[in-house]
Coordinates of C-alpha atoms and ligand atoms in Angstrom, one line a residue:
Chain R
M71 CA -153.4 15.3 -3.9
S72 CA -151.9 14.7 -7.0
G73 CA -148.0 15.3 -8.0
M74 CA -147.9 15.8 -4.0
N75 CA -145.6 13.9 -2.3
D76 CA -146.3 12.0 1.3
E77 CA -142.9 12.0 2.5
L78 CA -142.8 16.4 1.8
L79 CA -145.6 16.9 3.6
A80 CA -144.8 14.5 6.4
L81 CA -141.2 16.8 6.5
S82 CA -139.3 13.3 6.9
G83 CA -136.7 14.7 8.7
L84 CA -138.1 17.8 10.7
D85 CA -137.6 16.0 14.1
D86 CA -134.0 15.4 13.0
G87 CA -133.5 19.4 12.4
W88 CA -134.0 19.4 8.8
L89 CA -136.7 21.0 6.1
D90 CA -137.6 20.4 2.7
R91 CA -136.7 23.6 0.2
R92 CA -140.0 22.4 -2.0
V93 CA -142.4 23.8 0.7
F94 CA -141.7 27.2 -0.2
W95 CA -141.4 26.3 -3.9
D96 CA -144.0 24.2 -5.5
R97 CA -147.4 25.3 -7.2
D98 CA -149.0 21.8 -5.5
V99 CA -148.0 22.6 -2.4
Y100 CA -149.2 26.1 -2.3
E101 CA -152.7 25.3 -3.6
L102 CA -153.1 22.7 -0.8
E103 CA -152.1 25.6 1.5
L104 CA -155.1 27.8 0.4
E105 CA -157.3 24.6 0.5
R106 CA -156.2 23.3 4.2
I107 CA -154.9 26.2 5.5
F108 CA -156.4 29.4 4.5
A109 CA -160.1 28.4 3.5
R110 CA -159.9 26.6 7.4
C111 CA -158.0 27.7 10.0
W112 CA -158.9 31.1 11.8
L113 CA -157.3 33.8 9.8
F114 CA -157.4 37.1 11.4
V115 CA -159.4 40.0 9.3
A116 CA -159.4 43.3 11.5
H117 CA -159.2 45.1 15.0
E118 CA -162.5 45.8 16.4
S119 CA -161.3 49.8 16.1
Q120 CA -161.4 49.9 12.5
L121 CA -165.0 49.3 12.8
P122 CA -166.3 52.0 15.0
K123 CA -169.6 52.1 13.9
P124 CA -172.7 50.8 11.9
G125 CA -171.8 50.5 8.4
A126 CA -168.1 51.0 8.9
F127 CA -166.1 48.0 6.4
I128 CA -162.7 47.5 5.2
T129 CA -161.7 44.7 3.1
T130 CA -158.8 42.2 3.6
W131 CA -158.0 38.5 2.3
M132 CA -158.5 35.1 3.5
G133 CA -156.1 33.7 2.1
E134 CA -156.8 34.7 -2.2
D135 CA -160.3 35.5 -1.2
N136 CA -160.8 39.1 -0.9
V137 CA -163.5 39.7 1.9
L138 CA -165.5 42.6 3.3
V139 CA -165.4 43.0 6.7
V140 CA -168.5 45.4 8.1
R141 CA -170.0 46.5 11.1
R142 CA -173.8 45.9 10.5
R143 CA -176.7 47.6 12.3
D144 CA -176.8 45.8 15.3
G145 CA -173.8 46.4 16.4
S146 CA -172.2 42.8 15.3
I147 CA -169.3 42.4 13.0
G148 CA -169.9 40.3 9.3
A149 CA -167.4 39.1 6.9
Y150 CA -168.6 37.9 3.1
L151 CA -166.9 37.1 0.3
N152 CA -166.7 40.2 -1.5
S153 CA -167.7 39.0 -4.7
C154 CA -171.2 39.5 -6.6
P155 CA -173.1 36.3 -6.6
H156 CA -174.4 37.8 -10.3
R157 CA -171.2 37.6 -12.5
G158 CA -168.6 37.5 -9.8
N159 CA -167.6 41.4 -9.8
R160 CA -166.0 43.4 -6.7
V161 CA -168.3 44.4 -4.9
C162 CA -167.0 47.0 -2.9
T163 CA -164.0 48.7 -4.2
A164 CA -162.6 50.6 -1.2
E165 CA -160.2 49.3 1.5
V166 CA -161.7 51.3 4.2
G167 CA -164.6 53.5 4.5
T168 CA -168.1 54.0 5.6
A169 CA -171.5 53.0 3.6
R170 CA -175.0 52.0 4.4
G171 CA -174.7 49.3 1.5
F172 CA -172.9 48.2 -0.9
V173 CA -173.7 48.5 -4.8
C174 CA -172.3 46.2 -7.5
N175 CA -170.8 48.4 -10.3
Y176 CA -171.5 45.6 -13.3
H177 CA -175.3 45.8 -13.5
G178 CA -176.3 47.4 -10.0
W179 CA -177.2 44.9 -7.7
S180 CA -177.1 46.3 -3.6
F181 CA -176.5 44.5 -0.7
G182 CA -177.1 45.7 3.1
L183 CA -174.7 45.6 6.1
D184 CA -175.9 42.2 6.8
G185 CA -175.2 41.0 3.2
G186 CA -178.4 40.2 2.0
L187 CA -179.2 41.2 -1.6
T188 CA -181.7 44.3 -1.0
G189 CA -182.2 45.4 -4.9
V190 CA -181.6 44.9 -8.4
H191 CA -181.5 47.2 -11.3
E192 CA -184.4 46.2 -14.0
S193 CA -186.5 45.1 -11.1
A194 CA -189.2 44.1 -13.6
A195 CA -187.8 41.5 -15.3
F196 CA -185.9 39.8 -12.6
G197 CA -189.5 39.8 -10.7
R198 CA -191.2 37.8 -13.5
E199 CA -188.2 35.3 -13.0
P200 CA -190.1 32.1 -11.3
G201 CA -186.7 30.8 -10.1
F202 CA -185.8 34.2 -9.1
D203 CA -185.5 34.3 -5.2
R204 CA -183.1 37.2 -3.2
S205 CA -182.7 35.4 -0.3
R206 CA -180.5 33.2 -1.9
L207 CA -178.5 35.7 -3.7
G208 CA -176.9 37.6 -0.8
L209 CA -172.7 37.8 -0.5
T210 CA -171.4 34.5 0.8
P211 CA -170.7 35.3 4.8
V212 CA -167.4 33.6 6.4
A213 CA -168.3 30.2 8.0
Q214 CA -167.6 32.0 11.5
L215 CA -166.3 34.9 12.8
D216 CA -165.3 36.0 16.9
T217 CA -162.9 38.0 18.4
Y218 CA -160.2 37.9 21.1
K219 CA -160.2 40.8 23.1
G220 CA -160.2 43.4 19.8
L221 CA -158.7 41.2 17.2
V222 CA -161.4 40.0 14.8
F223 CA -160.9 36.6 13.3
A224 CA -162.7 34.8 10.4
T225 CA -162.8 31.0 9.3
F226 CA -164.3 29.7 5.8
D227 CA -164.3 26.3 7.4
P228 CA -168.0 25.3 9.7
G229 CA -165.9 22.8 11.2
A230 CA -163.3 24.7 12.3
P231 CA -163.1 24.5 16.7
P232 CA -164.1 27.4 18.3
L233 CA -161.6 31.0 18.2
R234 CA -161.0 29.7 22.0
D235 CA -160.0 26.4 21.2
Y236 CA -158.2 27.1 17.8
L237 CA -155.6 30.1 20.0
G238 CA -155.4 27.4 23.1
D239 CA -152.8 28.3 25.5
F240 CA -151.8 30.9 23.5
A241 CA -154.4 33.0 24.5
F242 CA -152.1 33.2 28.1
Y243 CA -149.5 35.0 25.8
L244 CA -152.0 36.8 23.4
D245 CA -152.9 38.8 27.0
V246 CA -149.6 40.0 27.4
I247 CA -150.3 42.6 24.7
L248 CA -153.9 42.4 24.2
D249 CA -154.7 42.9 27.9
N250 CA -152.1 45.2 29.8
D251 CA -154.2 47.8 30.3
E252 CA -157.9 48.4 31.0
G253 CA -158.6 50.2 28.0
G254 CA -157.9 47.2 25.9
T255 CA -156.2 48.2 22.8
E256 CA -157.1 50.0 19.2
F257 CA -155.3 50.7 15.7
A258 CA -153.4 53.6 15.1
G259 CA -154.7 55.2 12.3
G260 CA -154.3 53.9 8.8
S261 CA -151.8 50.8 7.0
I262 CA -149.6 50.0 4.9
K263 CA -149.0 47.2 1.9
S264 CA -146.2 46.2 0.2
V265 CA -144.9 43.3 -1.8
L266 CA -142.9 41.1 -0.9
G267 CA -141.2 38.5 -3.6
C268 CA -141.1 35.6 -1.0
N269 CA -143.1 33.1 0.2
W270 CA -145.2 33.8 2.9
K271 CA -143.9 31.2 5.5
I272 CA -140.9 32.6 5.5
A273 CA -141.8 35.7 6.7
A274 CA -144.3 33.7 9.1
E275 CA -141.4 31.2 10.9
N276 CA -138.9 34.7 10.9
F277 CA -141.3 36.1 13.3
A278 CA -142.4 32.8 15.0
G279 CA -139.1 32.2 16.5
D280 CA -135.8 34.1 14.4
A281 CA -134.6 35.6 16.8
L282 CA -131.0 34.8 15.4
H283 CA -131.5 37.5 12.8
A284 CA -132.3 40.4 15.1
G285 CA -128.5 41.2 15.5
W286 CA -127.4 40.2 12.6
T287 CA -129.7 41.3 9.9
H288 CA -130.7 44.1 11.8
A289 CA -127.4 45.6 13.3
S290 CA -127.4 48.9 11.1
G291 CA -130.9 49.4 12.4
A292 CA -130.1 49.0 16.0
E293 CA -127.1 51.5 15.3
A294 CA -129.3 54.1 14.0
M295 CA -132.1 54.0 16.8
L296 CA -129.8 52.6 19.5
G297 CA -126.4 53.8 18.5
R298 CA -125.3 50.2 19.1
G299 CA -125.8 46.9 17.5
V300 CA -128.2 44.1 19.3
P301 CA -126.5 42.4 22.2
D302 CA -126.1 38.8 22.1
L303 CA -128.8 36.9 22.9
G304 CA -127.8 33.3 23.1
A305 CA -125.7 33.1 26.5
E306 CA -126.4 29.7 28.3
D307 CA -127.8 31.2 31.2
A308 CA -130.4 33.8 29.1
E309 CA -133.3 34.2 30.9
S310 CA -135.2 33.6 27.6
Y311 CA -137.9 31.3 25.9
H312 CA -139.4 29.8 22.8
V313 CA -143.0 28.9 23.6
N314 CA -145.7 27.3 21.4
A315 CA -149.3 25.8 21.4
N316 CA -151.3 24.6 18.1
G317 CA -148.6 26.4 16.0
H318 CA -148.7 29.6 17.1
C319 CA -145.4 30.6 18.5
W320 CA -143.4 33.7 20.4
E321 CA -139.9 33.8 20.9
F322 CA -139.1 36.4 23.9
N323 CA -136.8 37.3 26.7
L324 CA -137.5 38.8 29.9
D325 CA -135.6 42.2 29.2
G326 CA -138.9 44.2 29.8
V327 CA -137.9 47.1 27.0
G328 CA -135.4 45.7 24.4
N329 CA -138.0 46.1 21.5
A330 CA -139.3 49.0 22.7
A331 CA -136.4 50.9 23.0
T332 CA -135.8 50.5 19.6
L333 CA -138.4 52.9 18.8
G334 CA -136.2 55.8 20.3
D335 CA -138.7 57.7 21.9
P336 CA -138.5 58.9 25.4
R337 CA -142.3 59.0 25.8
V338 CA -143.0 55.5 25.0
M339 CA -140.2 54.7 27.0
A340 CA -141.8 56.5 29.9
Y341 CA -145.1 55.3 29.4
L342 CA -144.1 52.0 29.7
R343 CA -142.1 52.6 33.2
D344 CA -144.9 54.4 35.0
H345 CA -147.2 51.1 34.0
E346 CA -144.7 48.3 34.7
K347 CA -146.9 48.3 38.3
R348 CA -150.2 47.9 36.5
F349 CA -148.6 45.6 34.0
A350 CA -147.8 43.1 36.7
E351 CA -151.1 43.6 38.9
R352 CA -153.0 42.8 35.5
L353 CA -150.5 39.5 34.0
G354 CA -148.4 38.9 37.0
A355 CA -144.8 39.5 37.5
L356 CA -143.5 37.5 34.3
R357 CA -145.6 38.3 31.5
A358 CA -145.2 42.2 33.0
R359 CA -141.8 41.7 31.6
M360 CA -142.8 40.4 28.3
V361 CA -144.4 43.9 27.1
G362 CA -141.8 45.4 25.2
S363 CA -139.0 42.8 25.5
I364 CA -137.1 41.4 22.8
S365 CA -139.4 39.0 21.2
S366 CA -141.9 38.0 18.3
V367 CA -145.0 36.6 17.6
N368 CA -146.6 34.4 15.1
V369 CA -150.3 33.3 15.6
F370 CA -150.7 30.5 13.0
P371 CA -150.7 30.6 9.6
N372 CA -149.9 34.2 8.9
F373 CA -150.6 37.1 11.4
S374 CA -147.2 38.5 13.1
F375 CA -146.4 41.3 15.8
L376 CA -143.6 42.5 17.6
P377 CA -144.2 43.7 21.2
G378 CA -142.8 46.3 22.5
Q379 CA -142.8 47.8 18.5
N380 CA -146.6 47.1 18.5
T381 CA -146.0 45.9 14.5
F382 CA -149.0 44.5 13.6
R383 CA -149.1 42.8 10.1
T384 CA -150.4 39.8 7.9
W385 CA -148.7 37.9 5.4
Q386 CA -150.9 37.7 2.5
P387 CA -150.4 34.3 0.0
K388 CA -150.0 35.9 -3.5
G389 CA -148.7 32.8 -5.3
P390 CA -145.9 30.7 -3.9
H391 CA -143.7 33.3 -4.4
R392 CA -145.0 36.2 -3.8
T393 CA -146.5 37.6 -0.2
E394 CA -148.5 41.0 -0.2
L395 CA -147.7 42.8 3.2
H396 CA -150.6 44.4 5.3
T397 CA -149.1 46.4 8.9
W398 CA -150.9 48.1 11.1
V399 CA -149.5 49.5 14.5
L400 CA -151.3 48.7 18.1
V401 CA -151.4 50.9 20.9
N402 CA -153.1 50.8 24.1
R403 CA -156.7 52.5 24.3
N404 CA -156.1 54.7 27.1
A405 CA -152.9 55.8 26.7
P406 CA -152.0 59.5 26.2
Q407 CA -152.4 60.9 22.4
D408 CA -148.7 61.7 22.1
V409 CA -147.5 58.4 23.6
K410 CA -149.7 56.5 20.5
D411 CA -148.3 59.1 18.0
A412 CA -145.1 58.2 19.1
W413 CA -145.9 54.5 18.9
R414 CA -147.1 55.0 15.4
K415 CA -144.3 57.0 14.0
G416 CA -142.0 54.9 15.8
A417 CA -143.0 51.6 14.6
M418 CA -143.2 53.1 10.8
M419 CA -139.4 54.1 11.6
T420 CA -138.2 50.7 12.9
F421 CA -141.0 48.3 11.0
S422 CA -142.3 49.3 7.8
P423 CA -140.9 49.5 4.5
S424 CA -139.1 52.2 4.9
G425 CA -137.7 51.5 8.3
V426 CA -134.6 51.0 9.6
F427 CA -134.8 47.2 10.5
E428 CA -137.6 45.9 8.3
M429 CA -135.4 47.8 4.8
D430 CA -132.7 45.1 5.5
D431 CA -135.1 41.8 5.9
G432 CA -137.0 41.8 2.7
E433 CA -133.7 40.9 0.1
N434 CA -132.9 37.8 2.6
W435 CA -136.4 36.4 2.3
E436 CA -136.8 37.1 -1.1
L437 CA -133.4 35.1 -2.0
A438 CA -134.3 32.5 0.4
T439 CA -137.1 31.7 -1.6
R440 CA -135.8 32.1 -5.1
S441 CA -132.7 30.5 -4.8
N442 CA -135.4 27.4 -4.7
A443 CA -135.8 28.0 -8.4
G444 CA -132.9 25.7 -9.2
V445 CA -133.9 22.2 -9.4
V446 CA -130.3 21.0 -7.9
T447 CA -130.7 24.0 -5.1
R448 CA -134.2 23.0 -4.1
K449 CA -133.0 19.0 -3.4
Q450 CA -130.8 20.5 -0.5
R451 CA -132.3 20.1 3.1
L452 CA -132.5 23.0 5.1
Y453 CA -131.0 23.1 8.5
Y454 CA -133.8 23.6 11.4
G455 CA -131.9 22.0 14.1
L456 CA -130.6 24.5 16.9
G457 CA -132.3 23.9 20.3
S458 CA -132.8 19.9 20.2
G459 CA -132.9 19.3 23.7
T460 CA -134.1 22.5 25.3
A461 CA -138.0 21.2 26.2
I462 CA -138.5 22.3 29.5
E463 CA -141.5 21.9 32.2
H464 CA -142.2 25.4 33.4
P465 CA -144.3 26.3 36.4
E466 CA -145.8 29.6 35.0
L467 CA -145.3 29.2 31.0
P468 CA -148.4 27.1 29.8
G469 CA -148.1 25.2 25.8
N470 CA -144.7 24.3 24.5
V471 CA -141.9 25.7 26.2
H472 CA -138.2 25.6 25.3
R473 CA -135.6 27.4 27.1
G474 CA -133.6 30.0 24.7
Q475 CA -134.6 32.3 22.5
I476 CA -131.8 31.3 20.0
N477 CA -133.7 28.5 19.5
D478 CA -135.3 26.9 15.9
A479 CA -137.8 25.0 18.0
N480 CA -140.7 27.3 17.2
Q481 CA -139.7 26.9 13.5
R482 CA -140.5 23.3 14.2
A483 CA -143.5 23.8 15.7
F484 CA -144.7 25.9 13.2
Y485 CA -144.0 23.4 10.4
R486 CA -144.9 20.7 12.3
R487 CA -148.7 22.3 12.6
W488 CA -148.6 22.7 8.9
S489 CA -147.8 19.6 7.9
Q490 CA -150.5 18.3 10.4
L491 CA -152.9 21.0 8.4
L492 CA -152.3 20.0 5.1
R493 CA -152.5 16.1 5.3
A494 CA -155.2 16.1 7.7
R495 CA -159.0 15.6 6.4
T496 CA -160.5 17.0 9.3
W497 CA -160.2 18.9 11.9
D498 CA -160.2 15.8 14.3
E499 CA -157.0 14.3 12.2
A500 CA -155.4 17.9 12.4
A501 CA -155.6 17.7 16.4
S502 CA -153.4 14.3 16.6
Chain W
M206 CA -145.5 83.9 -10.8
T207 CA -142.0 83.5 -9.9
T208 CA -139.5 84.9 -12.0
M209 CA -137.2 83.6 -14.6
E210 CA -134.0 83.4 -12.7
T211 CA -135.7 82.1 -10.0
Y212 CA -137.1 79.1 -11.8
W213 CA -133.9 78.3 -12.8
E214 CA -132.5 78.4 -9.3
V215 CA -135.0 75.7 -7.9
Q216 CA -134.6 73.8 -11.4
T217 CA -131.0 73.8 -10.6
F218 CA -131.4 73.2 -7.2
L219 CA -133.7 69.8 -7.8
A220 CA -131.6 68.4 -9.8
Y221 CA -128.4 68.6 -7.6
E222 CA -130.6 67.4 -5.0
A223 CA -131.6 64.5 -7.0
R224 CA -127.7 63.8 -8.4
L225 CA -126.8 63.8 -4.4
L226 CA -129.4 60.7 -3.9
D227 CA -128.5 58.9 -6.9
E228 CA -125.1 58.9 -5.7
E229 CA -125.9 58.2 -1.9
R230 CA -124.1 61.6 -1.0
Y231 CA -127.1 61.2 2.2
T232 CA -125.1 63.6 4.8
E233 CA -124.9 66.3 1.7
W234 CA -128.7 66.0 1.4
L235 CA -129.3 66.2 4.6
G236 CA -127.4 69.9 4.5
L237 CA -130.3 70.5 2.5
F238 CA -132.9 70.7 4.9
T239 CA -133.6 73.5 7.6
E240 CA -133.4 72.6 11.2
D241 CA -137.1 73.0 11.5
A242 CA -137.9 70.6 8.5
H243 CA -140.5 68.1 8.3
Y244 CA -140.7 65.3 5.3
W245 CA -143.4 63.5 5.2
V246 CA -144.6 60.5 3.0
P247 CA -147.7 59.3 4.3
G248 CA -149.3 56.2 3.4
V249 CA -152.3 56.2 0.9
E250 CA -155.6 54.3 1.6
N251 CA -157.8 53.3 -1.4
R252 CA -160.6 55.2 -0.3
G253 CA -164.4 55.2 -2.0
R254 CA -164.4 59.1 -3.7
S255 CA -167.3 60.2 -1.5
D256 CA -165.3 59.1 1.7
P257 CA -164.9 62.3 3.6
N258 CA -161.3 61.2 4.7
G259 CA -159.8 61.3 2.1
P260 CA -156.4 58.7 1.1
Y261 CA -154.0 60.2 3.3
A262 CA -153.9 62.5 6.7
P263 CA -151.4 62.9 9.9
S264 CA -152.9 60.9 12.1
R265 CA -152.4 57.8 9.8
M266 CA -149.6 55.7 8.9
A267 CA -146.7 57.2 6.7
Y268 CA -143.8 55.8 5.5
F269 CA -142.1 59.3 6.6
D270 CA -142.8 61.7 9.5
D271 CA -139.8 62.9 10.1
T272 CA -138.0 65.9 11.5
L273 CA -134.7 66.4 10.7
E274 CA -132.9 64.2 13.5
D275 CA -135.5 61.1 12.0
L276 CA -134.0 61.4 8.8
R277 CA -130.4 61.8 10.4
R278 CA -131.0 58.5 12.2
R279 CA -131.8 57.2 8.7
V280 CA -128.6 57.9 7.2
V281 CA -126.8 56.2 10.2
R282 CA -128.7 53.1 9.1
F283 CA -127.6 53.6 5.2
T284 CA -124.1 54.4 5.7
A285 CA -123.3 51.7 8.5
P286 CA -121.1 49.1 6.9
T287 CA -124.0 46.5 8.5
A288 CA -126.4 47.9 6.1
W289 CA -126.4 44.2 4.0
A290 CA -129.5 45.3 2.0
E291 CA -127.0 48.0 1.0
D292 CA -124.4 46.1 -0.6
P293 CA -123.7 45.7 -3.4
A294 CA -124.8 49.3 -4.0
T295 CA -128.8 50.0 -5.0
R296 CA -128.6 51.8 -8.4
H297 CA -130.5 55.0 -7.7
L298 CA -132.4 57.3 -10.6
H299 CA -134.1 60.2 -9.1
V300 CA -136.4 61.8 -12.0
V301 CA -138.1 65.1 -11.2
S302 CA -139.8 66.9 -13.5
N303 CA -143.2 69.0 -14.0
I304 CA -141.9 72.1 -11.4
E305 CA -143.9 74.5 -10.7
V306 CA -142.6 77.6 -8.7
E307 CA -144.7 80.0 -6.6
R308 CA -144.8 82.5 -3.9
A309 CA -145.7 80.4 -0.9
E310 CA -147.8 82.2 2.0
T311 CA -144.8 83.0 4.0
P312 CA -143.1 85.9 2.5
G313 CA -139.6 84.4 1.5
E314 CA -140.7 81.5 0.9
L315 CA -141.6 79.3 -2.3
L316 CA -143.9 76.5 -2.9
V317 CA -142.6 74.1 -5.2
R318 CA -144.7 71.0 -7.1
S319 CA -143.0 68.3 -9.2
V320 CA -143.2 64.9 -10.2
I321 CA -141.0 62.0 -9.4
V322 CA -140.1 58.7 -10.5
N323 CA -137.6 56.9 -8.5
Y324 CA -136.2 53.4 -10.1
R325 CA -134.2 51.2 -8.2
G326 CA -131.7 48.3 -9.3
Q327 CA -130.4 45.6 -6.9
G328 CA -128.7 42.7 -6.9
D329 CA -129.1 41.1 -10.4
I330 CA -132.5 41.9 -11.3
D331 CA -134.4 43.4 -8.7
A332 CA -136.0 46.8 -9.5
A333 CA -138.7 48.7 -8.5
T334 CA -140.1 51.6 -9.9
L335 CA -142.2 53.9 -7.7
Y336 CA -144.4 57.5 -8.8
G337 CA -145.3 60.2 -6.8
R338 CA -146.4 64.0 -6.5
R339 CA -144.2 66.3 -4.3
E340 CA -144.9 69.8 -2.6
D341 CA -142.4 71.5 -1.2
I342 CA -141.6 74.7 0.9
L343 CA -138.4 76.1 0.0
R344 CA -136.6 78.4 2.1
R345 CA -133.5 81.1 1.3
V346 CA -131.1 80.7 4.2
S347 CA -128.4 82.9 3.6
G348 CA -128.7 83.2 0.8
E349 CA -129.1 79.5 -0.9
L350 CA -131.8 77.4 -1.1
R351 CA -133.3 75.0 1.7
I352 CA -136.1 72.3 2.0
A353 CA -138.1 73.5 5.0
R354 CA -141.1 71.3 4.2
R355 CA -141.5 68.2 1.8
L356 CA -144.8 66.3 1.3
V357 CA -144.9 63.0 -1.6
L358 CA -147.8 61.5 -2.3
L359 CA -147.1 58.2 -3.6
R360 CA -149.8 57.0 -6.5
H361 CA -149.2 53.4 -5.1
A362 CA -151.8 52.0 -2.7
V363 CA -150.1 48.6 -2.6
L364 CA -146.3 49.9 -2.4
P365 CA -145.0 47.8 -5.6
A366 CA -141.8 47.3 -3.7
K367 CA -140.4 45.4 -0.4
N368 CA -138.9 48.6 0.8
I369 CA -137.9 51.5 0.4
N370 CA -134.2 52.3 0.5
T371 CA -133.8 55.5 -0.3
F372 CA -135.4 59.1 -0.4
F373 CA -137.4 61.2 -2.8
Ligands
LIG266 S1 -171.7 41.2 -11.3 FE1 -173.0 42.4 -9.6 S2 -174.9 43.1 -10.6 FE2 -173.9 41.8 -12.3
LIG267 FE1 -136.1 41.3 10.6

């Protein structure tokens, strides 16, 4: 941990509500994040619906490692480093498609859907080589891969706890969006990628808990889609929460459809209204009120979504001051096609690079990152103290529950988890 | 083929339209569309040459997949005093080039192809440059050219920008 400051990683002051700005700026911190967070945690890599049949593949990022995610012949899903074991060239250069196998452009080595080396160009020469063993020259697989209700996650760490344990109590909340209908979910067609000049954590913590910015940053977007601003969310008696478990965070209220309403589409609203009872049967009355409510979510470390708008995204780290945003739209598989189309269009209209809401996020995040270039600025700590006395026990809600969505509780939980993982050499240490 | 006069008229129309966008005269810009207009900027996927599905499709995510009503909503956001990212004002430059004009399938409509370069400067040093090809259907309404359909094919699989706070 050369050059790294234990005090920084311990985030001294976080419990009093302060955060050290170097977490957004230092190259050393970033490199350690790649090792101890991105090469270790379970990361979202695909939705199963993106891999409908054998040979279907996508390429994506786990940290700065490019991975190839493939539906294998036996129907299982594999994920491999997208880098040839010969000289390291990228093996699959498309971001999505269907293939029988993959052939490297450099010297023609070919690989099967299971990642194994199936052939080499000039095979006679390799055949004469006593040390050449095909079985040791396949694409490097991830250590573990598992799914949770349609979402595919992978980890590079063989010692990582099972996915179900990694999600822990948070699975209860994920079901609000992944399991409110018996048909499950799928991604609408396509995806959008863009680039933000910000630290990835600024985006992740925004989705983890920043209901505060909704009414201010997005006043103009709300004006466009609803014809009015966002109502104040912080009343003393507001029925709203910050909940978190294992660093995964969900802030929400129980208004039912506040997020969904911003899509400005009557078909979406009618679908939610018609399914209200079914949601309640599957999820119980309380969680049914979360399906489209004013809320936001981050699954640790970098997988975010908005219930209601159903924008799903990953914040891919590209250096301490650069993030690639990858966006998809989630829909219920059994929803009528016109409702799915309405969701796809609405999510793009609100939360995409051209979305009337998202348009005002990027600049804030870029300047919140860039300010820290100043050596004096960087020494000024940031205030994360809101909602210090809001922890409660709740009869229905698991995990750490805090009253009130105008709160910094989830952001503090996010950085606590972040700090734990950066300091821990093993998963056992990180658990404490 | 079309006449030089038609070509001149189209080129003048597109230059005027670009200037309206540079000057953020969005309400006047909306007036250049027909009531049934479709404005489409699909997302572009990096797919293999042999992939029959192609880099974009109507069923996939798009930056814009808009009716005139949708465009009007966006203009509400652009012109709201609370559109914080628009203040200080973005410095827009819409370049239109490689204009080709031919008769469209529907009589009285023109198929107009062009290339666009869109530069935006923001704040102190922020800047983004986007490139694309455009295919418009222009229709004459009460003698005036109007945009009935626009397709913008951006040349980027990863948008080299944090947002698209403009139109093309
Ligand atoms: S680098 Fe792939 S075949 Fe040589
Ligand atoms: Fe936002």
